[in-house]
PDB file of C-alpha atoms in Angstrom:
ATOM      1  CA  UNK A   1      -0.704   0.836  -9.541  1.00  0.00           C
ATOM      2  CA  UNK A   2      -0.660  -1.590  -6.618  1.00  0.00           C
ATOM      3  CA  UNK A   3       1.391   0.859  -4.534  1.00  0.00           C
ATOM      4  CA  UNK A   4      -1.041   3.691  -5.310  1.00  0.00           C
ATOM      5  CA  UNK A   5      -3.981   1.488  -4.336  1.00  0.00           C
ATOM      6  CA  UNK A   6      -2.227   0.405  -1.149  1.00  0.00           C
ATOM      7  CA  UNK A   7      -1.720   4.054  -0.201  1.00  0.00           C
ATOM      8  CA  UNK A   8      -5.363   4.910  -0.930  1.00  0.00           C
ATOM      9  CA  UNK A   9      -6.865   1.867   0.791  1.00  0.00           C
ATOM     10  CA  UNK A  10      -6.725   3.032   4.440  1.00  0.00           C
ATOM     11  CA  UNK A  11      -8.473   6.283   3.510  1.00  0.00           C
ATOM     12  CA  UNK A  12     -11.119   4.653   1.320  1.00  0.00           C
ATOM     13  CA  UNK A  13     -11.758   1.457   3.270  1.00  0.00           C
ATOM     14  CA  UNK A  14     -11.291   1.581   7.048  1.00  0.00           C
ATOM     15  CA  UNK A  15     -11.565  -1.766   8.836  1.00  0.00           C
ATOM     16  CA  UNK A  16     -15.054  -0.898  10.038  1.00  0.00           C
ATOM     17  CA  UNK A  17     -16.144  -0.835   6.380  1.00  0.00           C
ATOM     18  CA  UNK A  18     -14.115  -3.714   4.932  1.00  0.00           C
ATOM     19  CA  UNK A  19     -17.125  -4.804   2.845  1.00  0.00           C
ATOM     20  CA  UNK A  20     -16.336  -1.865   0.548  1.00  0.00           C
ATOM     21  CA  UNK A  21     -13.294  -3.801  -0.689  1.00  0.00           C
ATOM     22  CA  UNK A  22     -15.559  -5.782  -2.991  1.00  0.00           C
ATOM     23  CA  UNK A  23     -15.983  -2.688  -5.191  1.00  0.00           C
ATOM     24  CA  UNK A  24     -12.252  -2.706  -5.851  1.00  0.00           C
ATOM     25  CA  UNK A  25     -12.519  -6.380  -6.827  1.00  0.00           C
ATOM     26  CA  UNK A  26     -15.296  -5.487  -9.273  1.00  0.00           C
ATOM     27  CA  UNK A  27     -13.053  -2.755 -10.691  1.00  0.00           C
ATOM     28  CA  UNK A  28     -10.226  -5.255 -11.071  1.00  0.00           C
ATOM     29  CA  UNK A  29     -12.455  -7.679 -12.965  1.00  0.00           C
ATOM     30  CA  UNK A  30     -13.865  -4.990 -15.243  1.00  0.00           C
ATOM     31  CA  UNK A  31     -10.421  -3.597 -16.051  1.00  0.00           C
ATOM     32  CA  UNK A  32      -9.152  -7.091 -16.942  1.00  0.00           C
ATOM     33  CA  UNK A  33     -12.151  -7.707 -19.216  1.00  0.00           C
ATOM     34  CA  UNK A  34     -11.645  -4.294 -20.848  1.00  0.00           C
ATOM     35  CA  UNK A  35      -8.057  -5.253 -21.728  1.00  0.00           C
ATOM     36  CA  UNK A  36      -9.494  -7.705 -24.254  1.00  0.00           C
ATOM     37  CA  UNK A  37     -10.942  -4.846 -26.318  1.00  0.00           C
ATOM     38  CA  UNK A  38      -7.872  -2.596 -26.306  1.00  0.00           C
ATOM     39  CA  UNK A  39      -5.380  -2.382 -29.148  1.00  0.00           C
ATOM     40  CA  UNK A  40      -3.598   0.841 -28.195  1.00  0.00           C
ATOM     41  CA  UNK A  41      -0.574   0.605 -25.918  1.00  0.00           C
ATOM     42  CA  UNK A  42      -1.470   3.714 -23.917  1.00  0.00           C
ATOM     43  CA  UNK A  43      -4.950   2.343 -23.204  1.00  0.00           C
ATOM     44  CA  UNK A  44      -3.521  -1.014 -22.129  1.00  0.00           C
ATOM     45  CA  UNK A  45      -1.109   0.771 -19.795  1.00  0.00           C
ATOM     46  CA  UNK A  46      -3.975   2.809 -18.349  1.00  0.00           C
ATOM     47  CA  UNK A  47      -6.105  -0.278 -17.765  1.00  0.00           C
ATOM     48  CA  UNK A  48      -3.185  -2.098 -16.153  1.00  0.00           C
ATOM     49  CA  UNK A  49      -2.666   0.927 -13.887  1.00  0.00           C
ATOM     50  CA  UNK A  50      -6.360   0.848 -12.948  1.00  0.00           C
ATOM     51  CA  UNK A  51      -6.168  -2.916 -12.338  1.00  0.00           C
ATOM     52  CA  UNK A  52      -3.150  -2.381 -10.082  1.00  0.00           C
ATOM     53  CA  UNK A  53      -4.844   0.408  -8.132  1.00  0.00           C
ATOM     54  CA  UNK A  54      -7.960  -1.727  -7.662  1.00  0.00           C
ATOM     55  CA  UNK A  55      -5.795  -4.667  -6.589  1.00  0.00           C
ATOM     56  CA  UNK A  56      -4.003  -2.546  -3.989  1.00  0.00           C
ATOM     57  CA  UNK A  57      -7.262  -1.100  -2.686  1.00  0.00           C
ATOM     58  CA  UNK A  58      -8.663  -4.629  -2.427  1.00  0.00           C
ATOM     59  CA  UNK A  59      -5.770  -6.491  -0.841  1.00  0.00           C
ATOM     60  CA  UNK A  60      -4.764  -4.041   1.925  1.00  0.00           C
ATOM     61  CA  UNK A  61      -8.062  -4.092   3.880  1.00  0.00           C
ATOM     62  CA  UNK A  62      -8.434  -7.845   3.337  1.00  0.00           C
ATOM     63  CA  UNK A  63      -4.946  -8.432   4.759  1.00  0.00           C
ATOM     64  CA  UNK A  64      -5.632  -6.063   7.663  1.00  0.00           C
ATOM     65  CA  UNK A  65      -8.896  -7.763   8.630  1.00  0.00           C
ATOM     66  CA  UNK A  66      -7.258 -11.176   8.278  1.00  0.00           C
ATOM     67  CA  UNK A  67      -4.513 -10.119  10.685  1.00  0.00           C
ATOM     68  CA  UNK A  68      -7.056  -8.719  13.135  1.00  0.00           C
ATOM     69  CA  UNK A  69      -9.185 -11.867  13.064  1.00  0.00           C
ATOM     70  CA  UNK A  70      -6.098 -14.097  13.123  1.00  0.00           C
ATOM     71  CA  UNK A  71      -4.707 -12.247  16.139  1.00  0.00           C
ATOM     72  CA  UNK A  72      -7.726 -13.338  18.162  1.00  0.00           C
ATOM     73  CA  UNK A  73      -7.621 -16.985  17.037  1.00  0.00           C
ATOM     74  CA  UNK A  74      -4.395 -18.556  15.716  1.00  0.00           C
ATOM     75  CA  UNK A  75      -2.209 -15.463  15.862  1.00  0.00           C
ATOM     76  CA  UNK A  76      -1.740 -12.893  13.134  1.00  0.00           C
ATOM     77  CA  UNK A  77       1.585 -14.390  12.031  1.00  0.00           C
ATOM     78  CA  UNK A  78       0.071 -17.806  11.444  1.00  0.00           C
ATOM     79  CA  UNK A  79      -2.921 -16.302   9.642  1.00  0.00           C
ATOM     80  CA  UNK A  80      -0.648 -14.348   7.292  1.00  0.00           C
ATOM     81  CA  UNK A  81       1.535 -17.414   6.694  1.00  0.00           C
ATOM     82  CA  UNK A  82      -1.485 -19.514   5.718  1.00  0.00           C
ATOM     83  CA  UNK A  83      -2.770 -16.736   3.466  1.00  0.00           C
ATOM     84  CA  UNK A  84       0.594 -16.332   1.718  1.00  0.00           C
ATOM     85  CA  UNK A  85       0.867 -20.086   1.232  1.00  0.00           C
ATOM     86  CA  UNK A  86      -2.587 -20.113  -0.371  1.00  0.00           C
ATOM     87  CA  UNK A  87      -1.702 -17.121  -2.572  1.00  0.00           C
ATOM     88  CA  UNK A  88       1.489 -18.830  -3.773  1.00  0.00           C
ATOM     89  CA  UNK A  89      -0.351 -22.070  -4.569  1.00  0.00           C
ATOM     90  CA  UNK A  90      -3.082 -20.103  -6.369  1.00  0.00           C
ATOM     91  CA  UNK A  91      -0.491 -18.219  -8.461  1.00  0.00           C
ATOM     92  CA  UNK A  92       1.190 -21.498  -9.376  1.00  0.00           C
ATOM     93  CA  UNK A  93      -2.126 -23.088 -10.390  1.00  0.00           C
ATOM     94  CA  UNK A  94      -3.167 -20.050 -12.453  1.00  0.00           C
ATOM     95  CA  UNK A  95       0.251 -19.938 -14.150  1.00  0.00           C
ATOM     96  CA  UNK A  96      -0.062 -23.624 -15.011  1.00  0.00           C
ATOM     97  CA  UNK A  97      -3.600 -23.090 -16.351  1.00  0.00           C
ATOM     98  CA  UNK A  98      -2.439 -20.118 -18.433  1.00  0.00           C
ATOM     99  CA  UNK A  99       0.515 -22.071 -19.837  1.00  0.00           C
ATOM    100  CA  UNK A 100      -1.722 -25.027 -20.661  1.00  0.00           C
ATOM    101  CA  UNK A 101      -4.325 -22.748 -22.278  1.00  0.00           C
ATOM    102  CA  UNK A 102      -1.791 -20.999 -24.503  1.00  0.00           C
ATOM    103  CA  UNK A 103      -0.075 -24.263 -25.461  1.00  0.00           C
ATOM    104  CA  UNK A 104      -3.519 -25.689 -26.332  1.00  0.00           C
ATOM    105  CA  UNK A 105      -4.034 -22.900 -28.854  1.00  0.00           C
ATOM    106  CA  UNK A 106      -6.403 -20.732 -26.821  1.00  0.00           C
ATOM    107  CA  UNK A 107      -5.728 -17.068 -27.544  1.00  0.00           C
ATOM    108  CA  UNK A 108      -4.340 -14.790 -24.843  1.00  0.00           C
ATOM    109  CA  UNK A 109      -7.353 -12.487 -25.222  1.00  0.00           C
ATOM    110  CA  UNK A 110      -9.719 -15.375 -24.516  1.00  0.00           C
ATOM    111  CA  UNK A 111      -7.700 -16.335 -21.448  1.00  0.00           C
ATOM    112  CA  UNK A 112      -7.795 -12.708 -20.212  1.00  0.00           C
ATOM    113  CA  UNK A 113     -11.553 -12.499 -20.786  1.00  0.00           C
ATOM    114  CA  UNK A 114     -12.090 -15.724 -18.839  1.00  0.00           C
ATOM    115  CA  UNK A 115      -9.869 -14.401 -16.022  1.00  0.00           C
ATOM    116  CA  UNK A 116     -11.755 -11.100 -15.851  1.00  0.00           C
ATOM    117  CA  UNK A 117     -15.175 -12.744 -15.876  1.00  0.00           C
ATOM    118  CA  UNK A 118     -13.994 -15.247 -13.245  1.00  0.00           C
ATOM    119  CA  UNK A 119     -12.930 -12.381 -10.966  1.00  0.00           C
ATOM    120  CA  UNK A 120     -16.309 -10.708 -11.496  1.00  0.00           C
ATOM    121  CA  UNK A 121     -18.280 -13.909 -10.910  1.00  0.00           C
ATOM    122  CA  UNK A 122     -16.378 -14.873  -7.754  1.00  0.00           C
ATOM    123  CA  UNK A 123     -16.697 -11.340  -6.381  1.00  0.00           C
ATOM    124  CA  UNK A 124     -20.429 -11.437  -7.059  1.00  0.00           C
ATOM    125  CA  UNK A 125     -20.805 -14.824  -5.349  1.00  0.00           C
ATOM    126  CA  UNK A 126     -18.757 -13.769  -2.326  1.00  0.00           C
ATOM    127  CA  UNK A 127     -20.668 -10.470  -2.077  1.00  0.00           C
ATOM    128  CA  UNK A 128     -23.940 -12.397  -2.151  1.00  0.00           C
ATOM    129  CA  UNK A 129     -22.760 -14.674   0.683  1.00  0.00           C
ATOM    130  CA  UNK A 130     -21.531 -11.856   2.942  1.00  0.00           C
ATOM    131  CA  UNK A 131     -23.659 -11.387   6.041  1.00  0.00           C
ATOM    132  CA  UNK A 132     -25.609  -8.147   5.866  1.00  0.00           C
ATOM    133  CA  UNK A 133     -24.881  -7.066   9.444  1.00  0.00           C
ATOM    134  CA  UNK A 134     -21.073  -7.281   9.506  1.00  0.00           C
ATOM    135  CA  UNK A 135     -18.751  -4.502   8.269  1.00  0.00           C
TER     136      UNK A 135
END
């Protein structure tokens, strides 16, 4: 799914319209929340495919704009390195939180629902804070 989204991203979200990437983040959050209500394998696979496509559509324009902005300030290589470091730390923290949650007896469906709603809430907050005049 991520590869499909990455291939679609340049056509759907050119750099001049990078604000559109937030819709893919909303789609990612909704698909994660929907996983909680699914008990059929084929539906879970479909939702995971949709989540992957949304993730690819989201991350490609964000990475491209980060490289463009970074090129003008600290250099695109440094900007990407900082971003990847942050992503790795975030994945480690989320993995630790997930492991702690499961070992504390919290169900996997509850953890997935919290993750999905967190993605939706953060996307909503970031969308609200975006300046209206920039792409």
